Coordinates of C-alpha atoms and ligand atoms in Angstrom, one line a residue:
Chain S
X6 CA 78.8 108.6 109.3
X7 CA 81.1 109.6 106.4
X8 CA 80.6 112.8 104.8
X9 CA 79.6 111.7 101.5
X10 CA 77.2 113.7 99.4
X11 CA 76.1 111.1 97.1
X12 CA 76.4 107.2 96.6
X13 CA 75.7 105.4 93.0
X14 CA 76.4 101.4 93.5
X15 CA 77.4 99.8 89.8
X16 CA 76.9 95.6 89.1
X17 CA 78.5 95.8 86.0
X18 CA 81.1 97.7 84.1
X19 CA 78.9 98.9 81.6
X20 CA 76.4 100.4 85.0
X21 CA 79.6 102.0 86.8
X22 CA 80.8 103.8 82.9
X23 CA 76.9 105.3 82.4
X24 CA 76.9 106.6 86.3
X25 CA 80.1 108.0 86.1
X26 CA 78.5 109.8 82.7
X27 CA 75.4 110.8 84.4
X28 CA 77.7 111.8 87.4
X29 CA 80.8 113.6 86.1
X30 CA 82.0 114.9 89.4
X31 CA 81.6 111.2 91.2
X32 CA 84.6 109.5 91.8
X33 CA 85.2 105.8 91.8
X34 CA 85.4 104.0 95.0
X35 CA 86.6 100.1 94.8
X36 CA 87.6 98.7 98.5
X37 CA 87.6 102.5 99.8
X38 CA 90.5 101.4 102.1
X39 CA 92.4 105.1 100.2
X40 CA 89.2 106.9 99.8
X41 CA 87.4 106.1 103.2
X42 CA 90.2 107.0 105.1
X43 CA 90.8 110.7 102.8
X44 CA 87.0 111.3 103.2
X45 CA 87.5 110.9 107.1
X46 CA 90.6 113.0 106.8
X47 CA 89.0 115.9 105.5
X48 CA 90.2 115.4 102.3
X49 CA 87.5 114.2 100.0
X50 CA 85.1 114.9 102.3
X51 CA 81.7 115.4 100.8
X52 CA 82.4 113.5 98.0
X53 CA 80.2 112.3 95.0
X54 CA 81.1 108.4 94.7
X55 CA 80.5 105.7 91.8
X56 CA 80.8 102.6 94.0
X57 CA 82.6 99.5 91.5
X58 CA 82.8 96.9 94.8
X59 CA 80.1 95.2 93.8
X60 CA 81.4 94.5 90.3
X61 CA 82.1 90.6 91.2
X62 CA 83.3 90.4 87.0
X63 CA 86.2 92.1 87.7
X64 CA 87.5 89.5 90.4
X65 CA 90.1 86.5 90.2
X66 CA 93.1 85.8 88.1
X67 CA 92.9 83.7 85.2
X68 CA 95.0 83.0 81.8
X69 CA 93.7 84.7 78.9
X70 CA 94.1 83.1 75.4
X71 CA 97.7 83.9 74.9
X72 CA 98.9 82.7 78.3
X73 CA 98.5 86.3 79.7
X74 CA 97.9 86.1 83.5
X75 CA 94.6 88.9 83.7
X76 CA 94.1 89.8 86.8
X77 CA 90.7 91.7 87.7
X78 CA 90.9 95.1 89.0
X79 CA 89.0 94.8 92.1
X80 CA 90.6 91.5 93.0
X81 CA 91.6 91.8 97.0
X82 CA 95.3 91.5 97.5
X83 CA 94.5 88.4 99.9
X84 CA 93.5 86.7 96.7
X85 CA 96.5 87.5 94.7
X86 CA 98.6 85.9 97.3
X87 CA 96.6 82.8 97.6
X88 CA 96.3 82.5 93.7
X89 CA 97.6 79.0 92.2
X90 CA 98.2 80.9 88.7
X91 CA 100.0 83.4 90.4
X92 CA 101.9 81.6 93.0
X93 CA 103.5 79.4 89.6
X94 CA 104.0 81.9 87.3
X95 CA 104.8 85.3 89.8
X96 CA 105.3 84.2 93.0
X97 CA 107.2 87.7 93.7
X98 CA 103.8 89.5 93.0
X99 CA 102.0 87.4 95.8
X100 CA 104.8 88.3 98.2
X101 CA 104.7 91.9 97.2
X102 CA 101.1 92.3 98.2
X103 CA 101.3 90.6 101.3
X104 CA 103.3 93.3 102.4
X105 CA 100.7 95.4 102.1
X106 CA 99.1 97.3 105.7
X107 CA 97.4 94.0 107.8
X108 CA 95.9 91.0 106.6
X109 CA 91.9 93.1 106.8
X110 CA 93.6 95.7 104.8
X111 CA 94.9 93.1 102.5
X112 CA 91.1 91.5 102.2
X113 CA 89.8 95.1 101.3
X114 CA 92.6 96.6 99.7
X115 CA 92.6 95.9 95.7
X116 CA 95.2 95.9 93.3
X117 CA 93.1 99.0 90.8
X118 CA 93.1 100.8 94.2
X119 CA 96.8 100.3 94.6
X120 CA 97.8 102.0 90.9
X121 CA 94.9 104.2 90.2
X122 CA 95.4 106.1 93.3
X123 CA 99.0 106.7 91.8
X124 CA 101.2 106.3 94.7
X125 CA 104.6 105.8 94.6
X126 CA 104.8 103.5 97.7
X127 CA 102.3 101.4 96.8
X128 CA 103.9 97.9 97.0
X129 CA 102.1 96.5 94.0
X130 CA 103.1 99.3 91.9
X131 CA 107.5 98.2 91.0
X132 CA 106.4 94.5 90.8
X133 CA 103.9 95.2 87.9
X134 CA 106.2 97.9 86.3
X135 CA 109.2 95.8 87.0
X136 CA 107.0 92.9 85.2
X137 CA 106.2 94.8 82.2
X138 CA 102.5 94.4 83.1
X139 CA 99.4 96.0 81.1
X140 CA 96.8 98.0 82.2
X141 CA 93.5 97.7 81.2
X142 CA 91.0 100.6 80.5
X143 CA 87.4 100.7 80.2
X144 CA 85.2 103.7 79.0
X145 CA 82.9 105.1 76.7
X146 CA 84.8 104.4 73.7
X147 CA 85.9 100.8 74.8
X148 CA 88.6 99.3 76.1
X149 CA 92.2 100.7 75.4
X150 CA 95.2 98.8 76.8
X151 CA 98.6 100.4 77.8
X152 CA 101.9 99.6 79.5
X153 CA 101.9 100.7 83.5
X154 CA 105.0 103.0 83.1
X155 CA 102.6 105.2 80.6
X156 CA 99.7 104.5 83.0
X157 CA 101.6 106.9 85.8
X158 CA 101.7 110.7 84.9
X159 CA 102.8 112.1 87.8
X160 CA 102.4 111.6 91.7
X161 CA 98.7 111.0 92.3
X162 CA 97.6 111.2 88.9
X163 CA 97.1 108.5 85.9
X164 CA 95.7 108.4 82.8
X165 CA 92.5 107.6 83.1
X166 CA 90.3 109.3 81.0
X167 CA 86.7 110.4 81.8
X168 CA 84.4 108.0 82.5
X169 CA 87.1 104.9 82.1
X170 CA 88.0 102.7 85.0
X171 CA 90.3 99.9 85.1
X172 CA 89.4 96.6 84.4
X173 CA 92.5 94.3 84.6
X174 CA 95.8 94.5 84.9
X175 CA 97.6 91.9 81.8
X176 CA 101.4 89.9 82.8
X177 CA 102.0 89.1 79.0
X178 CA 103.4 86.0 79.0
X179 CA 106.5 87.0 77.1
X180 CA 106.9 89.2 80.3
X181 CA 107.2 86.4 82.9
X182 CA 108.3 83.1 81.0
X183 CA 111.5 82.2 82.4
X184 CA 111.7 85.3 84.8
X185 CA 112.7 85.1 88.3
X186 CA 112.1 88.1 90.7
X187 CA 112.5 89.2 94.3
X188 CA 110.7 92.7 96.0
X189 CA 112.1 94.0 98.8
X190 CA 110.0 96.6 101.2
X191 CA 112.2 98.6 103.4
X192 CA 110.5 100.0 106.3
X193 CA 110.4 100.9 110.0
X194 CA 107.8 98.2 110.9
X195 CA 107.5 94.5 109.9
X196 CA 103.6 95.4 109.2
X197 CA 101.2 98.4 109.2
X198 CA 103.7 100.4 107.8
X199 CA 104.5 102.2 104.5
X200 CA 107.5 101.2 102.7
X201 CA 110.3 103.8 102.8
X202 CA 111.6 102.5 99.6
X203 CA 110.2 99.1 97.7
X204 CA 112.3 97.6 95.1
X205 CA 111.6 94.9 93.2
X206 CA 113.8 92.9 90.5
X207 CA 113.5 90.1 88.0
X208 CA 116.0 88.3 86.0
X209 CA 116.1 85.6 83.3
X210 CA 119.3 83.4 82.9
X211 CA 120.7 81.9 79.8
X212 CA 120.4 78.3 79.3
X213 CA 123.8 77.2 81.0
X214 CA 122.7 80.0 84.1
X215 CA 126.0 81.6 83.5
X216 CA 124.6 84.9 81.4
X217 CA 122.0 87.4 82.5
X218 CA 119.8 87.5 79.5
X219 CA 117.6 89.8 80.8
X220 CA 117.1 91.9 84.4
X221 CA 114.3 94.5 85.2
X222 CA 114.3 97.0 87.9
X223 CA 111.7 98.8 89.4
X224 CA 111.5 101.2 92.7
X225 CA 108.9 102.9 94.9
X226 CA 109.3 105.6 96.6
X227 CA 112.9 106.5 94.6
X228 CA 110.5 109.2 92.5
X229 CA 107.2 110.7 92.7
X230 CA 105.8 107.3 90.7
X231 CA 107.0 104.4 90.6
X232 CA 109.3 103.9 88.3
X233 CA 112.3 101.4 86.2
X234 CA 116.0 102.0 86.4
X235 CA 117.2 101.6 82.5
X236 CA 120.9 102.3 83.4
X237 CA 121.3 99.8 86.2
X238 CA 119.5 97.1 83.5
X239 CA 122.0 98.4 80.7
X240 CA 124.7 97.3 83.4
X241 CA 123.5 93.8 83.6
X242 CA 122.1 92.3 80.4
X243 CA 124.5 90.4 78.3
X244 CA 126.7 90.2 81.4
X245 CA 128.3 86.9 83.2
X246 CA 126.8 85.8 86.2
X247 CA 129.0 87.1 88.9
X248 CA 129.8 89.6 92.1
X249 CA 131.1 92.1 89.5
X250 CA 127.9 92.1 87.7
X251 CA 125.7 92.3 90.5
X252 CA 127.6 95.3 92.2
X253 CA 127.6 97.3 88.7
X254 CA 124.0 97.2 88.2
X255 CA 123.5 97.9 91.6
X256 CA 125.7 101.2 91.9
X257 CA 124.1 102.0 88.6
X258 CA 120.5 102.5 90.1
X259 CA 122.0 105.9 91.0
X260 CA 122.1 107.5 87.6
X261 CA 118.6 106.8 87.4
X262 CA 116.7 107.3 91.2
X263 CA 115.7 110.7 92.4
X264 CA 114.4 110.0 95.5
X265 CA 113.6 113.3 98.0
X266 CA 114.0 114.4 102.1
X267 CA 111.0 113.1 103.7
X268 CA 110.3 112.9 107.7
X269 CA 110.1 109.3 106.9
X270 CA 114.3 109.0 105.5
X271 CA 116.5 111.6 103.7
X272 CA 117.5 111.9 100.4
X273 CA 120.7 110.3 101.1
X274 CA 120.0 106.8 103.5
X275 CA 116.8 106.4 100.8
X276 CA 120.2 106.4 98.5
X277 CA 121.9 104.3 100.4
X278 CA 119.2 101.7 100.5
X279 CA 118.3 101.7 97.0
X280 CA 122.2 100.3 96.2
X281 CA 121.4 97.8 98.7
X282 CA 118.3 96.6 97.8
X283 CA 119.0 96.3 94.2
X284 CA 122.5 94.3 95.1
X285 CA 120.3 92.1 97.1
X286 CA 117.0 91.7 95.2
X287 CA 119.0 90.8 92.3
X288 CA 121.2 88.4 94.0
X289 CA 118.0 86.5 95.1
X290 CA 116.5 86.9 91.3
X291 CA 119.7 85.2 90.4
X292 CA 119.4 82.4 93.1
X293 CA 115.6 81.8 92.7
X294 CA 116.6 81.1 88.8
X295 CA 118.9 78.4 89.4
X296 CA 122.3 80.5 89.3
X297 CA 125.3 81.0 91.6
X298 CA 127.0 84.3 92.1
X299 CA 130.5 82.2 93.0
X300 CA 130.7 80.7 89.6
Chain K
X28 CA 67.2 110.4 97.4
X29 CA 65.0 111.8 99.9
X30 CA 64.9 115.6 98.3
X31 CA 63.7 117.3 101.2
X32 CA 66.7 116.4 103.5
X33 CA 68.8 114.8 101.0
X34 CA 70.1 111.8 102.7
X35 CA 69.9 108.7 100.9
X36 CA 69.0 105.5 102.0
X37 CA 68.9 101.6 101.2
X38 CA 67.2 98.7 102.1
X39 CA 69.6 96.3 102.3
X40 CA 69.1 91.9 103.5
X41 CA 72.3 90.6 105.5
X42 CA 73.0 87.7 108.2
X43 CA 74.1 88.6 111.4
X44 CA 75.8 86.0 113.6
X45 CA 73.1 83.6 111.9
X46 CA 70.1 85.8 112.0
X47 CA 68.8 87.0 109.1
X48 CA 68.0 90.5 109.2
X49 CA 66.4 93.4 106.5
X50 CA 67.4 97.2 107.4
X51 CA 67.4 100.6 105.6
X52 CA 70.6 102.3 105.7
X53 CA 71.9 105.7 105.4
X54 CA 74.6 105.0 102.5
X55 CA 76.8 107.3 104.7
X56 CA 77.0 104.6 107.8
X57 CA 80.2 102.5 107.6
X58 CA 79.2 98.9 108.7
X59 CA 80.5 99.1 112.1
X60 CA 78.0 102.2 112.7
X61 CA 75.1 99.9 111.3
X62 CA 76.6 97.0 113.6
X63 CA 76.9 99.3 116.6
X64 CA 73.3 101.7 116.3
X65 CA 71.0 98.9 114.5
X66 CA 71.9 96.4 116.4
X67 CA 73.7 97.1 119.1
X68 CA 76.8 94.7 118.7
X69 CA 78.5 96.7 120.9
X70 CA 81.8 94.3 120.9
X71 CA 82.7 96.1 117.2
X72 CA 85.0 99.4 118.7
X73 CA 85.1 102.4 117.4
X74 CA 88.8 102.8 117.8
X75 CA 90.8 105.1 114.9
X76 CA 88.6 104.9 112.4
X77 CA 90.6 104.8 109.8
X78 CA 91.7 101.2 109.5
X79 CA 94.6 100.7 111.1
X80 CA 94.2 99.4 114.9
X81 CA 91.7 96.4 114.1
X82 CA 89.1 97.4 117.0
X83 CA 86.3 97.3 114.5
X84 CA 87.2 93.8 112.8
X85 CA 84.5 91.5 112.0
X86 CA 84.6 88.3 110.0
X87 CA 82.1 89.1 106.4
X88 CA 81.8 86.0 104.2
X89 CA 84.5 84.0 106.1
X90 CA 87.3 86.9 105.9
X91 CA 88.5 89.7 108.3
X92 CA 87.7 93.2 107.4
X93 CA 88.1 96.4 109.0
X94 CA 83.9 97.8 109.7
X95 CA 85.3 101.0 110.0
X96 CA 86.1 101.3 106.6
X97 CA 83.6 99.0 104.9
X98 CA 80.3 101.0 103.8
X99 CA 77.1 99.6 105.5
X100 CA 75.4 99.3 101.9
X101 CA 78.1 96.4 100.7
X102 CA 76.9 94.4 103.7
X103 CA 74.2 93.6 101.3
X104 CA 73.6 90.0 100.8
X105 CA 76.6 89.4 103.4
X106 CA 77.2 87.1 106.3
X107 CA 78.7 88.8 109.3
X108 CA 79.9 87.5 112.3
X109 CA 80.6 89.4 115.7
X110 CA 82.5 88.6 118.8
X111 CA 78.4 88.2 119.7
X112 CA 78.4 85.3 117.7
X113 CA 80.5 83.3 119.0
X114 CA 78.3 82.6 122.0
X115 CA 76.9 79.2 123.0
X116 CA 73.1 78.2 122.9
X117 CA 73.2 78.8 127.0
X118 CA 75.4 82.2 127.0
X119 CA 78.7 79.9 127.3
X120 CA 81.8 81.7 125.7
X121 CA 84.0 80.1 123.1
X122 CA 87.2 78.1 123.5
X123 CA 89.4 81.4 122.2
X124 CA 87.9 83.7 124.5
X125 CA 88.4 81.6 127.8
X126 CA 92.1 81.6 126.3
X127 CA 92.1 85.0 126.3
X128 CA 91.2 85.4 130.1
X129 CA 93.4 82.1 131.1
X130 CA 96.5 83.5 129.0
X131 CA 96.0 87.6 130.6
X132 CA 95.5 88.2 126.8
X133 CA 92.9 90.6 128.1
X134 CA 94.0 94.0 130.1
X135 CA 92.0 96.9 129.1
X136 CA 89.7 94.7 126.4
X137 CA 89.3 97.3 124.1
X138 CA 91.2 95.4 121.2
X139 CA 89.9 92.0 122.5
X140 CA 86.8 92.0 120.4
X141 CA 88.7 92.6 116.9
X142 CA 91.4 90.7 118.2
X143 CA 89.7 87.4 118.7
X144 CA 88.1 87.5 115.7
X145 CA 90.9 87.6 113.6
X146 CA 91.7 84.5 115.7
X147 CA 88.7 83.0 115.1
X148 CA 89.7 83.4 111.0
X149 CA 92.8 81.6 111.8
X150 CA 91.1 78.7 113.7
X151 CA 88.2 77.8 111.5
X152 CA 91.0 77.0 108.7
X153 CA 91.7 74.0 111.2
X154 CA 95.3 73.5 110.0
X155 CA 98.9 73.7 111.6
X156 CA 99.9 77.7 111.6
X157 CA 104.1 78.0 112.7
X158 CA 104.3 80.8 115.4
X159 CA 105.8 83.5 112.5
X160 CA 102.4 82.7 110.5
X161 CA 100.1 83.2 113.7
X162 CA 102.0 86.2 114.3
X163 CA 101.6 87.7 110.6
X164 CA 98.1 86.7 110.7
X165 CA 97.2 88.5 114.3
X166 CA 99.4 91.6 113.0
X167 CA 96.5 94.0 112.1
X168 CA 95.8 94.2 115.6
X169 CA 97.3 97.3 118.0
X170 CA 96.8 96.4 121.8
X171 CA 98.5 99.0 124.2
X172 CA 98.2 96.9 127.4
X173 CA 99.4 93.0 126.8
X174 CA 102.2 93.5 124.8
X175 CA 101.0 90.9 122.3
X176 CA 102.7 87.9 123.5
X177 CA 99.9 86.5 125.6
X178 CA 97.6 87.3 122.4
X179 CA 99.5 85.1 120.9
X180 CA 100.4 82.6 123.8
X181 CA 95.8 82.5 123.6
X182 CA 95.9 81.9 119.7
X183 CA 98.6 79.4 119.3
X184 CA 96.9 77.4 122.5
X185 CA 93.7 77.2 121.4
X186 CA 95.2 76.1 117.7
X187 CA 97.1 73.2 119.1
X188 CA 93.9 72.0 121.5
X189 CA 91.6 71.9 118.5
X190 CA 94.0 70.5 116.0
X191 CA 94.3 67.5 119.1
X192 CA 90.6 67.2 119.6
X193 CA 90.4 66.8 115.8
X194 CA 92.8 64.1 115.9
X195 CA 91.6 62.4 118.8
X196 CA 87.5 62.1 116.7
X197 CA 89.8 60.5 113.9
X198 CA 91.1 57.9 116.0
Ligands
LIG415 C1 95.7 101.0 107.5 C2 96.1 101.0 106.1 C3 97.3 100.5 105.7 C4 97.8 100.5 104.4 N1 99.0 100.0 104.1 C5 99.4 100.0 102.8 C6 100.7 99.4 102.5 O1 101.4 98.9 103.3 N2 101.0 99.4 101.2 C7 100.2 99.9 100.2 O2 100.6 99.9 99.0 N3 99.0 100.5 100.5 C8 98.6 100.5 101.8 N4 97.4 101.1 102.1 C9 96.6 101.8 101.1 C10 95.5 101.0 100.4 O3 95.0 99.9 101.1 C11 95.9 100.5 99.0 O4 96.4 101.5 98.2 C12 94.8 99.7 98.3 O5 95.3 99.0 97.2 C13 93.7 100.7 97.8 O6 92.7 99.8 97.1 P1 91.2 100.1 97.3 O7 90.4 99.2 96.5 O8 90.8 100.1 98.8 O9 91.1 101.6 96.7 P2 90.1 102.8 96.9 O10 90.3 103.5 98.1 O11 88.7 102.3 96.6 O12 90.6 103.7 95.6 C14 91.9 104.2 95.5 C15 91.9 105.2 94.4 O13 91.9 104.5 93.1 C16 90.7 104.8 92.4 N5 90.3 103.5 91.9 C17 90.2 102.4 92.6 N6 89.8 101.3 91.8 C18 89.7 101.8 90.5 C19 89.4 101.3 89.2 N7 89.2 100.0 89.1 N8 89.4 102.1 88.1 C20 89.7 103.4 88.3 N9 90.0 104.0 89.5 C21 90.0 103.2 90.6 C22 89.8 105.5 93.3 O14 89.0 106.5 92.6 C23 90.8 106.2 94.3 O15 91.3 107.4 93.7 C24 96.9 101.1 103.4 C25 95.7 101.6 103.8 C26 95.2 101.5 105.1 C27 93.9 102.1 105.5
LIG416 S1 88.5 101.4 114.4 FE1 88.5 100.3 112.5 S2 90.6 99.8 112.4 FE2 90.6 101.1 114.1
LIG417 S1 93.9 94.9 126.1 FE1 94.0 97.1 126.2 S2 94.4 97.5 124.1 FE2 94.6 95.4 124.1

C-alpha cells in the first residue's frame, strides 16, 4: 500500500482544475512513475493526490491549425516514438524519449511528467527547449501559453500556477520546418539509467547546404534546468559549413554550461563531455540535413 | 471516504486473463498488490518496488507496465494479462515459457514472470525484431542469475518458430 492520504480521479480538464480548487494541498499525479516512487521513498509520503491519468483528452499528437505539432500532456513516451507526425516532422524527439528508463517506464512515463517535475536530466526536457517548443497551461483563468525556457524556474520547480496543469506541449511550425537535430544521452548504462549529461542540437542549412542558417543548443544536466547555450549558437549562425565551424560552436558551449560535482561525474569530465557532445550532435544535425563537413 | 477509519475505497470492473471481474479497492493498493491479495496471481513479484527491475510487469491493454507503480484504481475498465494467462485450456504452458526452461533462461525464476511477459509483448506483434531490437525491448528486465543471454537465446527462438509457423499456414 502507498502511503497516500487522499485520492481525487479527474475525466476531464475542467474536473481535475475544480479538485485541485476544492483540494489546494493535492498534487497532480499523471503516470506516477516520479511520484509513486517519492511517495515510496519517503518523500511525498502521505500525500493528497489529484489523479489526471484518466484524462484520455490530453493523449496523442496531432497538427493544430497552423501546422503546430500539439502534443497532449499525458501522452506516454511509447507513443511519441511510434508517432507518424512525429517521426516526419521531429524524429530527434522520438529518439530522445526512447532513451528514457525501460520500455514499461516509457508506456507509463509522460512527457507533462517529464517537465513539470522540473528535472534537469530529464531526456525530453533539451529536445523541447532546443526545439523552441510551447507549453501549454490550464487553470482557473484559462489557458495561458509560454515558451519552455520561461516554463523552468529553478531545479524542481516551474511555473505553474495554482490550480493549472499542463495541457500540451506546442512545436510551432516555424520551429521545426527545415530543422534537423540529433540528442545525445551520455550515461553509464545503455538503459535504466539517468543521463549524466543529455544534449541535443538542431540545425537548418541554407539552400545550397553550404551556410548554417540557423543551430540551437540545448543541455541536461549542464545546470540545475535544462537549459540553451546562446554563445555556442552565436558561434555558428551565418557561418560556412565546415570542421572550423563545428569545433567553435562546440568549444563555445563552455561560456555558457555550469554544470556541478556529482557522485555520478565531476564538474570537469561533465565539461569535457559537453564539448564533445555538442561537436558531435551538430555534426550529425549537419549530416541528417543533407550537408558535408569536408566541403 | 469511509470517516471512521478514513480509508477510501473504489469499486472498480477490469478483465483478468479473460475473466471479467468487479472488486472494491483501497485507492492506496498499487495493481500488483490487488493482482497479488485479490486474486492471488502470485507470478506478479514484488521485487523493488519502485519500477526499475521489471518483477511486477504485466501486459494492461496490449502494453507492458510496471504493477508496482500503476495504482489499482486505473485498472478500471482495463484488460490485464498475467504470466497465469498464458496457460492452455488443459494446464499446458505456452510456447515462450518451454523456451525459457529449454534455453536455462530460468535459474532462480524470480524475474521469469515479468520477464516473459515482456516477451509475450514482443511476440503478439508477429513481425521480424533484429537481435539489438529484442534486446532494447527485453531491457527493463534485471535478472541476477542467467546473465541475459539465454533470455534472449528463449525470445529470439520462439520469434523465429512462430514467424515460420505463420509462414508455413500461408503456404
Ligand atoms: C525506473 C525509472 C527509470 C526512469 N528513467 C528515466 C530516464 O531515463 N529519463 C527520464 O527523463 N526520466 C526517467 N524516469 C522518470 C520518469 O519516468 C519521468 O520523469 C516521467 O516522464 C514522469 O512522468 P509521469 O507521467 O510518470 O509523472 P508523474 O510522476 O505523474 O509526475 C511528475 C511530476 O509532474 C507533475 N505533473 C505531471 N503531469 C502534470 C501535468 N500535466 N500538469 C501539471 N503537473 C504535472 C506531478 O505533479 C509531479 O510533480 C524514470 C523513472 C523510473 C521509475
Ligand atoms: S517490483 Fe515493480 S519494477 Fe521492481
Ligand atoms: S532467474 Fe534469477 S533473477 Fe532471473
Amino acid at each position: 500500500m502507498y502511503d497516500i492520504k487522499a485520492l481525487y480521479e479527474a475525466a476531464s480538464v475542467a474536473e481535475a482544475i475544480r479538485l485541485l480548487q476544492e483540494h489546494p494541498r493535492a498534487q497532480i499525479i499523471a503516470g506516477g512513475s516520479d511520484v509513486l516512487v517519492q511517495i515510496r521513498e519517503g518523500r511525498r509520503a502521505g500525500a493528497e493526490l489529484v489523479s489526471i491519468y484518466g484524462i484520455d483528452a490530453l493523449r496523442g499528437v496531432t497538427f493544430d491549425g497552423e501546422g503546430a505539432i500539439r502534443i497532449g500532456s499525458l501522452t506516454s513516451f511509447s507513443h511519441i516514438a511510434a508517432s507518424p507526425i512525429i517521426r516526419e516532422k521531429i524524429g530527434v524527439l522520438g529518439e530522445a524519449v526512447s532513451l528514457v528508463g525501460g520500455p514499461q517506464i516509457r508506456n507509463i512515463g509522460t512527457i507533462g511528467g517529464n517537465t513539470c517535475n522540473g528535472v534537469t536530466s530529464a531526456d525530453s526536457a533539451s529536445t523541447l527547449l532546443a526545439w523552441d517548443a510551447v507549453v501549454e497551461l490550464t487553470g482557473p483563468e484559462g489557458i495561458r501559453r509560454l515558451p519552455i525556457r520561461d516554463f523552468y524556474i529553478r531545479a524542481g520547480v516551474v511555473d505553474l500556477r495554482s490550480a493549472e496543469l499542463q495541457t500540451a506541449i506546442i512545436i510551432p511550425k516555424a520551429a521545426y520546418e527545415g530543422y534537423f537535430g540529433h540528442y545525445i544521452k551520455y550515461a553509464m548504462r545503455e538503459a535504466m539509467d539517468i543521463a549524466t549529461l543529455g544534449c541535443s542540437v538542431n540545425v537548418a542549412l541554407s539552400d545550397d547546404r553550404k551556410t548554417i542558417r540557423d543551430a540551437r543548443i540545448a543541455y541536461g544536466v549542464a545546470g540545475p534546468v535544462p537549459m540553451r547555450a546562446p554563445s555556442a549558437e552565436a558561434a555558428a549562425v551565418g557561418r560556412p559549413v565546415c570542421a572550423d565551424t563545428v569545433a567553435a560552436f562546440a568549444r563555445a558551449v563552455l561560456s555558457d554550461i555550469h554544470p556541478r560535482d556529482s557522485w555520478r561525474a565531476a564538474r570537469a569530465f561533465r565539461e569535457h563531455i559537453a564539448v564533445e557532445l555538442a561537436r558531435r550532435a551538430l555534426t550529425k544535425s549537419i549530416e541528417l540535413a543533407g550537408g558535408a563537413l569536408d566541403g | 471516504m469511509d470517516k471512521s477509519t478514513g480509508k477510501q475505497y473504489k469499486l472498480i470492473h477490469c478483465t483478468v486473463n479473460g475473466k471479467e471481474r468487479e472488486v472494491m479497492v483501497d485507492v492506496r493498493a498499487s495493481l500488483t498488490d490487488l493482482l497479488r491479495n485479490d486474486f492471488r496471481l502470485t507470478s506478479v513479484k514484488k521485487g523493488c518496488e519502485v519500477g526499475e527491475c521489471g518483477a511486477c510487469n504485466v501486459i494492461i491493454d496490449g502494453e507492458c507496465f510496471n504493477s508496482c507503480i500503476y495504482l489499482a484504481v486505473w485498472a478500471d475498465g482495463k484488460d490485464i494479462l498475467t504470466l497465469e494467462g498464458l496457460e492452455g485450456p488443459n494446464g499446458e504452458i505456452s510456447d515462450i515459457q518451454q523456451a525459457f526452461i529449454d534455453e536455462a533462461a530460468v535459474q532462480c525464476g524470480f524475474c521469469t514472470p515479468g520477464a516473459i511477459m515482456s516477451a509475450v509483448e514482443i511476440l503478439n506483434e508477429g513481425r521480424l525484431l533484429s537481435d539489438e531490437e529484442i534486446r532494447i525491448r527485453m531491457s527493463g528486465h534485471l535478472c541476477r542469475c542467467t546473465g541475459y543471454e539465454n533470455i534472449f537465446r528463449a525470445v529470439k527462438k520462439t520469434m523465429l518458430k512462430r514467424l515460420e509457423a505463420g509462414n508455413r499456414k500461408q503456404e
